[in-house]
């Protein structure tokens, strides 16, 4: 499309060609979709004693809690996809982190702070290594992270002997410090789940990073035109490694939350989460070709998926049909993006 | 030559406001190899696109064997016997030579199955017929480029082609491949095929062509008989009269040497396909504009790339800026040292198309405009506004997508990006390619202004008038080496072209040249 | 306004229709007995109430668990007061937690859960139980006693029954056994192995000559047993921890032309066309042992709690049943739900 977004484009565009959609629509696509799904959820929500069950504050908070892990993964994934990469390892890193967290707390009797520090470092290092292999050695991110997925699962199985490690709380040896059980609790008079709060916090930080840092501009430039970025003096390798490191770090954070929420760390945790995260990013309007997309779109995409899961479950839609509906929505989101690039 | 095989008369073609062809004539006889010459943008490709039905002319007539023809599509032209051998060949790399020859018209047996025996037989005959020694069962991708070209020629002939257009057929070939290609031309002559041979290389034309037509600015600049015309004359026809007023007045350069390059050599990239700099010595003074001239593939871009750190650790030799040696392992190093680079293809190497004008302008300067990695919006805004004002970038707003700008204004965005870093040395690769005359003149004036301010400028260009118009000195490259450095005021296009190409004729000696002579000898 | 807006509208519209079509049908009924507190049984509405039961399944991709859901559905259809809603966690603990939360939001009157894993589901089950909702835990326990009844079968007992059957019926004079085990580390695999050894202990002539790991999967059982066949010339009985692995072993033996040399027994005996009962009926397996789903029993328990307002036992252990060619057709007819 040949019109910029700051002008009153809708009018100008429709005058020139009939079937031109203002670029603004596309940038707002995920929010529009989120609002539509939200309204639909209200309309089709079951009612109990006149109350709309969906709008029940506890239900809404449940939704945020339920998407918190996928949402955190999706934020990291957004940066990866913005540089035209992909990170298939996040679900496995989540599993590794959850297993590691449970093991450090229960078996090795580490404190909460130390455990979190170690696990986050592992995630960061794992992601950075993948980024280095991809950026420096030129192996496709798809391949590197596919291998990383296997490695992380393998490490998690070795670490725990293939078993899930259950968390029990108390004082002394062989139990986890009570402080860690906070992750499975709610704050503000027991209303707001802690994982939802962490998700919100990570989201806000990511929004600020995208708006305010040079790093984010470099990410967009690399995704948009890597050669031009290199010729503009952007440290391409360093930025790419950082992006994968962020993704690994956030996956580890999600893994810690996972262990806390479920009182267990198991090497099989987080199977297939990478695909949900990618779905949230795509629904959020980020292009798999890189260079185009927003973190806020991803947040909207993650919430959309969460609301969708919730309303389908509240209406007892068959779980197999739920999969179909999710598939249709992902294709629709991608289709709209394809239409957008054709229009250009 | 009673009735010419092909006659194009008064061909006119406009693209928007651009007059690509302003009444061109071209006559090719049966059994003739006819060279078509002209500088980039002279209209050769457009004329050939008209001939092959890709483009419909606004005016003019085409006759084949005296019969008027009009081509609406490439298929029409093909049916009339016109075949184009493209640079990027229209063949299937994974298929065998035989399969390619019969693609889409495979012989069948009685049972409608593929008649492989007949295919092999016919393929053999076709190749033998024009003297191509190749096994028809080899896959195309296993052949060298020249051999693939011959398969394309064989295919064209099997489709009853009478007129064969070869667009710079030797540009990607080795000497021995060129030799084999030239060896089949006499056979084509005997079959009465007319060949239009597009080339820049005078030595080749002298060997293979009977006559030639020179184009300039969409017009005929002359037609000549090869055997009776001196190469210098042909070059003069190509160049025409330079336009003076396009170029600004220049201030004389200063005395201080800004860039000093000594013994710069870049090791071959494993991928190959580039003409890397070899043992280059070069100086550019502060306030001086130095041009890099040379034929396609002479290594102009490669030299600029190397000076901008893109050759990385393959680079050897010394590069000094203002007397201090600089490390050039990456573009970051180069930028940090005060070097800016406006690359050849702004779409591929310059701009992030989906981003805004502002984002593209500040891309290099972001770290310097920011505080500890945190962007400062007001400083960015004022830097962008100043750039847009200084360089007269015509854009609806700073936030417009850069893809919406015209070519010249896009180019100015790339300029602005590097100027924000206030470089001491600016490298430019064909900075005016694909921009209109107005923007060209603006870019020349900008270069003059920058040089007057003390910046050193090194500009590569394939347009000789441009180099003559703006440069203090012009370095001519061939095969990655600087063969001569000419003074900008006294140099002529003829001198540059001679240095860039003509001498090659005398320097390349031995079997291959002898073979070409022999091939040309056979024609009579 | 334009084409793609319309496309989007249409898409959303159809998504809404979809939801609507399914939604209206399954609107949560007004549940009079919504506040049942089973511990006291005081406010039990009995036969006059209408009850919404939530069934949280770990993974319906496993045929056994699909059968469990089917059994529950079939049994609940017989009880007028019951409506059952199902959720499938697709093997994801976190999803199962959310499923239970959604049930609570919907205001279920009783929860049936077959947990994917114990520890991760404990907290949410406790929450439901503490809100006064009766909880029936199927097949796998949770890590606390905050439930109303556990219904399950004893894998050790089933293994022992299989061992005794081999010791007394198939190989009374002794012989060689190859064992195909389930996923290592899983409790059922361990218990079915231990029980089997106890069962054959009475007959010292029986020797386990080969052990393979089939991870519960038919294809894994096949490839593992191919290797065992190569290494062992003499095998009398193949004992697989479940029917699919036994079938896989049969296929491997058949490919080697040795399927008549030995006999195959499995566990689970699902009453479905691809299940073990049919395999016994059709002569591929010599025997299989029913691993009951507990679905029917869970609805019976729910009926006791909600409709009859009765107290129930904390644990209900289900018996297995030996399936041979004699009773296969009859048991299939009795257990099949569709």
PDB file of C-alpha atoms in Angstrom, chain C residues 30-222:
ATOM      1  CA  UNK C  30     -30.022 -24.215  36.511  1.00  0.00           C
ATOM      2  CA  UNK C  31     -28.669 -26.478  39.172  1.00  0.00           C
ATOM      3  CA  UNK C  32     -30.722 -26.623  42.277  1.00  0.00           C
ATOM      4  CA  UNK C  33     -28.168 -28.739  44.034  1.00  0.00           C
ATOM      5  CA  UNK C  34     -25.314 -26.415  43.263  1.00  0.00           C
ATOM      6  CA  UNK C  35     -24.261 -25.995  46.847  1.00  0.00           C
ATOM      7  CA  UNK C  36     -24.127 -29.612  47.819  1.00  0.00           C
ATOM      8  CA  UNK C  37     -21.754 -30.181  50.681  1.00  0.00           C
ATOM      9  CA  UNK C  38     -21.123 -33.878  50.698  1.00  0.00           C
ATOM     10  CA  UNK C  39     -19.249 -34.007  53.956  1.00  0.00           C
ATOM     11  CA  UNK C  40     -22.362 -33.138  55.921  1.00  0.00           C
ATOM     12  CA  UNK C  41     -24.853 -34.296  53.334  1.00  0.00           C
ATOM     13  CA  UNK C  42     -27.124 -31.778  54.987  1.00  0.00           C
ATOM     14  CA  UNK C  43     -28.255 -29.867  51.934  1.00  0.00           C
ATOM     15  CA  UNK C  44     -28.419 -32.871  49.687  1.00  0.00           C
ATOM     16  CA  UNK C  45     -31.248 -32.257  47.232  1.00  0.00           C
ATOM     17  CA  UNK C  46     -31.572 -35.931  46.420  1.00  0.00           C
ATOM     18  CA  UNK C  47     -33.613 -37.236  43.557  1.00  0.00           C
ATOM     19  CA  UNK C  48     -35.353 -33.901  42.973  1.00  0.00           C
ATOM     20  CA  UNK C  49     -32.166 -32.097  41.986  1.00  0.00           C
ATOM     21  CA  UNK C  50     -30.418 -31.726  38.685  1.00  0.00           C
ATOM     22  CA  UNK C  51     -26.694 -32.194  38.720  1.00  0.00           C
ATOM     23  CA  UNK C  52     -23.829 -31.028  36.553  1.00  0.00           C
ATOM     24  CA  UNK C  53     -20.831 -33.329  36.688  1.00  0.00           C
ATOM     25  CA  UNK C  54     -17.428 -32.301  35.340  1.00  0.00           C
ATOM     26  CA  UNK C  55     -15.179 -35.027  34.042  1.00  0.00           C
ATOM     27  CA  UNK C  56     -11.565 -33.964  33.647  1.00  0.00           C
ATOM     28  CA  UNK C  57      -9.674 -36.472  31.545  1.00  0.00           C
ATOM     29  CA  UNK C  58      -5.867 -36.555  31.283  1.00  0.00           C
ATOM     30  CA  UNK C  59      -5.607 -37.552  27.650  1.00  0.00           C
ATOM     31  CA  UNK C  60      -8.325 -38.973  25.433  1.00  0.00           C
ATOM     32  CA  UNK C  61      -5.744 -39.774  22.788  1.00  0.00           C
ATOM     33  CA  UNK C  62      -5.146 -42.951  24.799  1.00  0.00           C
ATOM     34  CA  UNK C  63      -7.860 -45.473  23.889  1.00  0.00           C
ATOM     35  CA  UNK C  64      -8.164 -46.580  27.513  1.00  0.00           C
ATOM     36  CA  UNK C  65      -9.026 -43.039  28.588  1.00  0.00           C
ATOM     37  CA  UNK C  66     -11.397 -42.520  25.705  1.00  0.00           C
ATOM     38  CA  UNK C  67     -13.096 -45.703  26.901  1.00  0.00           C
ATOM     39  CA  UNK C  68     -13.286 -44.260  30.403  1.00  0.00           C
ATOM     40  CA  UNK C  69     -15.078 -41.182  29.068  1.00  0.00           C
ATOM     41  CA  UNK C  70     -17.383 -43.377  26.991  1.00  0.00           C
ATOM     42  CA  UNK C  71     -18.227 -45.526  30.006  1.00  0.00           C
ATOM     43  CA  UNK C  72     -19.037 -42.441  32.044  1.00  0.00           C
ATOM     44  CA  UNK C  73     -21.179 -40.997  29.290  1.00  0.00           C
ATOM     45  CA  UNK C  74     -23.065 -44.247  28.825  1.00  0.00           C
ATOM     46  CA  UNK C  75     -23.651 -44.735  32.548  1.00  0.00           C
ATOM     47  CA  UNK C  76     -24.696 -41.112  33.080  1.00  0.00           C
ATOM     48  CA  UNK C  77     -27.244 -41.375  30.273  1.00  0.00           C
ATOM     49  CA  UNK C  78     -29.113 -43.803  32.492  1.00  0.00           C
ATOM     50  CA  UNK C  79     -29.435 -41.265  35.305  1.00  0.00           C
ATOM     51  CA  UNK C  80     -32.061 -38.597  34.593  1.00  0.00           C
ATOM     52  CA  UNK C  81     -30.670 -36.060  37.029  1.00  0.00           C
ATOM     53  CA  UNK C  82     -27.136 -36.089  35.591  1.00  0.00           C
ATOM     54  CA  UNK C  83     -25.513 -34.024  32.933  1.00  0.00           C
ATOM     55  CA  UNK C  84     -21.802 -34.630  32.379  1.00  0.00           C
ATOM     56  CA  UNK C  85     -19.376 -32.210  30.729  1.00  0.00           C
ATOM     57  CA  UNK C  86     -15.989 -33.437  29.570  1.00  0.00           C
ATOM     58  CA  UNK C  87     -12.620 -31.773  29.305  1.00  0.00           C
ATOM     59  CA  UNK C  88      -9.439 -33.217  27.873  1.00  0.00           C
ATOM     60  CA  UNK C  89      -6.045 -32.043  29.056  1.00  0.00           C
ATOM     61  CA  UNK C  90      -4.195 -33.668  26.170  1.00  0.00           C
ATOM     62  CA  UNK C  91      -1.474 -34.876  28.552  1.00  0.00           C
ATOM     63  CA  UNK C  92      -0.764 -31.368  29.784  1.00  0.00           C
ATOM     64  CA  UNK C  93      -0.870 -30.827  33.553  1.00  0.00           C
ATOM     65  CA  UNK C  94      -1.318 -27.098  33.210  1.00  0.00           C
ATOM     66  CA  UNK C  95      -4.250 -27.575  30.865  1.00  0.00           C
ATOM     67  CA  UNK C  96      -5.857 -29.962  33.295  1.00  0.00           C
ATOM     68  CA  UNK C  97      -5.548 -27.410  36.095  1.00  0.00           C
ATOM     69  CA  UNK C  98      -7.279 -24.858  33.884  1.00  0.00           C
ATOM     70  CA  UNK C  99      -9.933 -27.414  32.969  1.00  0.00           C
ATOM     71  CA  UNK C 100     -10.807 -27.950  36.618  1.00  0.00           C
ATOM     72  CA  UNK C 101     -10.812 -24.204  37.242  1.00  0.00           C
ATOM     73  CA  UNK C 102     -13.251 -23.789  34.373  1.00  0.00           C
ATOM     74  CA  UNK C 103     -15.464 -26.479  35.831  1.00  0.00           C
ATOM     75  CA  UNK C 104     -15.511 -24.591  39.119  1.00  0.00           C
ATOM     76  CA  UNK C 105     -16.434 -21.421  37.270  1.00  0.00           C
ATOM     77  CA  UNK C 106     -19.233 -23.283  35.576  1.00  0.00           C
ATOM     78  CA  UNK C 107     -20.509 -24.380  38.970  1.00  0.00           C
ATOM     79  CA  UNK C 108     -20.293 -28.152  38.751  1.00  0.00           C
ATOM     80  CA  UNK C 109     -21.865 -30.236  41.466  1.00  0.00           C
ATOM     81  CA  UNK C 110     -19.392 -33.067  41.365  1.00  0.00           C
ATOM     82  CA  UNK C 111     -15.922 -33.514  39.908  1.00  0.00           C
ATOM     83  CA  UNK C 112     -14.582 -36.698  38.380  1.00  0.00           C
ATOM     84  CA  UNK C 113     -10.913 -36.487  37.536  1.00  0.00           C
ATOM     85  CA  UNK C 114      -8.416 -38.866  36.090  1.00  0.00           C
ATOM     86  CA  UNK C 115      -5.220 -36.935  36.778  1.00  0.00           C
ATOM     87  CA  UNK C 116      -2.436 -36.742  34.253  1.00  0.00           C
ATOM     88  CA  UNK C 117       0.059 -36.681  37.112  1.00  0.00           C
ATOM     89  CA  UNK C 118      -0.417 -36.617  40.842  1.00  0.00           C
ATOM     90  CA  UNK C 119       1.545 -33.658  42.217  1.00  0.00           C
ATOM     91  CA  UNK C 120       0.544 -30.983  39.704  1.00  0.00           C
ATOM     92  CA  UNK C 121      -3.176 -31.669  40.087  1.00  0.00           C
ATOM     93  CA  UNK C 122      -3.242 -31.961  43.859  1.00  0.00           C
ATOM     94  CA  UNK C 123      -3.703 -28.275  44.606  1.00  0.00           C
ATOM     95  CA  UNK C 124      -6.604 -27.681  42.265  1.00  0.00           C
ATOM     96  CA  UNK C 125      -8.388 -30.853  43.356  1.00  0.00           C
ATOM     97  CA  UNK C 126      -7.969 -29.753  46.959  1.00  0.00           C
ATOM     98  CA  UNK C 127      -9.462 -26.412  46.052  1.00  0.00           C
ATOM     99  CA  UNK C 128     -12.511 -28.030  44.537  1.00  0.00           C
ATOM    100  CA  UNK C 129     -12.908 -30.367  47.481  1.00  0.00           C
ATOM    101  CA  UNK C 130     -12.581 -27.527  49.972  1.00  0.00           C
ATOM    102  CA  UNK C 131     -15.276 -25.598  48.122  1.00  0.00           C
ATOM    103  CA  UNK C 132     -17.550 -28.461  49.070  1.00  0.00           C
ATOM    104  CA  UNK C 133     -17.628 -30.243  45.751  1.00  0.00           C
ATOM    105  CA  UNK C 134     -17.459 -34.054  45.942  1.00  0.00           C
ATOM    106  CA  UNK C 135     -14.457 -35.381  44.043  1.00  0.00           C
ATOM    107  CA  UNK C 136     -14.072 -38.825  42.514  1.00  0.00           C
ATOM    108  CA  UNK C 137     -10.514 -39.634  41.494  1.00  0.00           C
ATOM    109  CA  UNK C 138     -10.108 -42.271  38.806  1.00  0.00           C
ATOM    110  CA  UNK C 139      -7.166 -44.526  38.020  1.00  0.00           C
ATOM    111  CA  UNK C 140      -4.383 -42.295  39.364  1.00  0.00           C
ATOM    112  CA  UNK C 141      -4.346 -40.836  42.852  1.00  0.00           C
ATOM    113  CA  UNK C 142      -3.443 -37.344  43.937  1.00  0.00           C
ATOM    114  CA  UNK C 143      -0.985 -36.503  46.687  1.00  0.00           C
ATOM    115  CA  UNK C 144      -3.458 -35.765  49.441  1.00  0.00           C
ATOM    116  CA  UNK C 145      -6.655 -37.260  50.753  1.00  0.00           C
ATOM    117  CA  UNK C 146      -8.781 -34.303  49.718  1.00  0.00           C
ATOM    118  CA  UNK C 147     -11.105 -36.419  47.641  1.00  0.00           C
ATOM    119  CA  UNK C 148     -14.316 -38.278  48.250  1.00  0.00           C
ATOM    120  CA  UNK C 149     -13.518 -41.584  46.626  1.00  0.00           C
ATOM    121  CA  UNK C 150     -10.688 -43.127  44.677  1.00  0.00           C
ATOM    122  CA  UNK C 151     -11.670 -45.751  42.110  1.00  0.00           C
ATOM    123  CA  UNK C 152      -8.984 -47.805  40.502  1.00  0.00           C
ATOM    124  CA  UNK C 153      -7.662 -51.215  39.739  1.00  0.00           C
ATOM    125  CA  UNK C 154      -4.660 -52.871  41.322  1.00  0.00           C
ATOM    126  CA  UNK C 155      -1.967 -53.344  38.719  1.00  0.00           C
ATOM    127  CA  UNK C 156       0.062 -55.634  40.913  1.00  0.00           C
ATOM    128  CA  UNK C 157      -2.986 -57.804  41.291  1.00  0.00           C
ATOM    129  CA  UNK C 158      -3.543 -57.892  37.533  1.00  0.00           C
ATOM    130  CA  UNK C 159       0.100 -58.775  36.954  1.00  0.00           C
ATOM    131  CA  UNK C 160      -0.188 -61.557  39.469  1.00  0.00           C
ATOM    132  CA  UNK C 161      -3.329 -62.882  37.771  1.00  0.00           C
ATOM    133  CA  UNK C 162      -1.468 -62.897  34.453  1.00  0.00           C
ATOM    134  CA  UNK C 163       1.470 -64.711  36.051  1.00  0.00           C
ATOM    135  CA  UNK C 164      -0.749 -67.317  37.631  1.00  0.00           C
ATOM    136  CA  UNK C 165      -2.551 -67.889  34.341  1.00  0.00           C
ATOM    137  CA  UNK C 166       0.792 -68.539  32.632  1.00  0.00           C
ATOM    138  CA  UNK C 167       1.987 -70.747  35.480  1.00  0.00           C
ATOM    139  CA  UNK C 168      -1.091 -72.921  35.656  1.00  0.00           C
ATOM    140  CA  UNK C 169      -2.846 -72.814  32.307  1.00  0.00           C
ATOM    141  CA  UNK C 170      -0.360 -71.991  29.537  1.00  0.00           C
ATOM    142  CA  UNK C 171       2.845 -73.516  30.852  1.00  0.00           C
ATOM    143  CA  UNK C 172       2.050 -75.944  33.670  1.00  0.00           C
ATOM    144  CA  UNK C 173       5.166 -77.914  32.780  1.00  0.00           C
ATOM    145  CA  UNK C 174       7.370 -74.870  32.687  1.00  0.00           C
ATOM    146  CA  UNK C 175       8.715 -72.936  29.724  1.00  0.00           C
ATOM    147  CA  UNK C 176      10.157 -69.665  28.540  1.00  0.00           C
ATOM    148  CA  UNK C 177       8.576 -66.232  28.681  1.00  0.00           C
ATOM    149  CA  UNK C 178       9.424 -62.979  26.885  1.00  0.00           C
ATOM    150  CA  UNK C 179       8.178 -59.825  28.569  1.00  0.00           C
ATOM    151  CA  UNK C 180       7.360 -56.533  26.846  1.00  0.00           C
ATOM    152  CA  UNK C 181       7.267 -53.730  29.382  1.00  0.00           C
ATOM    153  CA  UNK C 182       5.495 -50.405  29.468  1.00  0.00           C
ATOM    154  CA  UNK C 183       7.154 -46.988  29.695  1.00  0.00           C
ATOM    155  CA  UNK C 184      10.033 -47.232  32.196  1.00  0.00           C
ATOM    156  CA  UNK C 185       9.412 -45.221  35.300  1.00  0.00           C
ATOM    157  CA  UNK C 186       5.653 -45.411  35.037  1.00  0.00           C
ATOM    158  CA  UNK C 187       3.991 -47.027  38.046  1.00  0.00           C
ATOM    159  CA  UNK C 188       1.745 -49.435  36.097  1.00  0.00           C
ATOM    160  CA  UNK C 189       4.743 -50.843  34.237  1.00  0.00           C
ATOM    161  CA  UNK C 190       6.557 -51.478  37.491  1.00  0.00           C
ATOM    162  CA  UNK C 191       3.528 -53.036  39.166  1.00  0.00           C
ATOM    163  CA  UNK C 192       2.558 -55.219  36.219  1.00  0.00           C
ATOM    164  CA  UNK C 193       6.126 -56.520  36.113  1.00  0.00           C
ATOM    165  CA  UNK C 194       6.317 -57.162  39.881  1.00  0.00           C
ATOM    166  CA  UNK C 195       2.898 -58.823  40.043  1.00  0.00           C
ATOM    167  CA  UNK C 196       3.723 -61.108  37.155  1.00  0.00           C
ATOM    168  CA  UNK C 197       6.834 -62.351  38.882  1.00  0.00           C
ATOM    169  CA  UNK C 198       4.860 -63.097  42.019  1.00  0.00           C
ATOM    170  CA  UNK C 199       2.332 -64.993  39.896  1.00  0.00           C
ATOM    171  CA  UNK C 200       4.832 -67.273  38.207  1.00  0.00           C
ATOM    172  CA  UNK C 201       6.842 -67.883  41.362  1.00  0.00           C
ATOM    173  CA  UNK C 202       4.720 -70.954  42.144  1.00  0.00           C
ATOM    174  CA  UNK C 203       6.028 -72.700  39.035  1.00  0.00           C
ATOM    175  CA  UNK C 204       9.832 -72.860  39.117  1.00  0.00           C
ATOM    176  CA  UNK C 205       9.938 -74.285  35.593  1.00  0.00           C
ATOM    177  CA  UNK C 206       9.051 -70.913  34.108  1.00  0.00           C
ATOM    178  CA  UNK C 207      11.867 -68.654  33.091  1.00  0.00           C
ATOM    179  CA  UNK C 208      11.733 -65.096  31.778  1.00  0.00           C
ATOM    180  CA  UNK C 209      14.319 -65.270  29.010  1.00  0.00           C
ATOM    181  CA  UNK C 210      13.917 -61.865  27.428  1.00  0.00           C
ATOM    182  CA  UNK C 211      12.683 -58.418  28.465  1.00  0.00           C
ATOM    183  CA  UNK C 212      11.930 -55.623  26.039  1.00  0.00           C
ATOM    184  CA  UNK C 213      10.677 -52.085  26.542  1.00  0.00           C
ATOM    185  CA  UNK C 214       7.699 -51.200  24.352  1.00  0.00           C
ATOM    186  CA  UNK C 215       6.681 -47.878  25.942  1.00  0.00           C
ATOM    187  CA  UNK C 216       3.030 -49.020  25.749  1.00  0.00           C
ATOM    188  CA  UNK C 217       3.153 -48.630  21.960  1.00  0.00           C
ATOM    189  CA  UNK C 218       2.207 -51.171  19.306  1.00  0.00           C
ATOM    190  CA  UNK C 219       5.008 -50.184  16.920  1.00  0.00           C
ATOM    191  CA  UNK C 220       7.587 -50.193  19.695  1.00  0.00           C
ATOM    192  CA  UNK C 221       6.385 -53.612  20.824  1.00  0.00           C
ATOM    193  CA  UNK C 222       6.770 -54.865  17.285  1.00  0.00           C
TER     194      UNK C 222
END
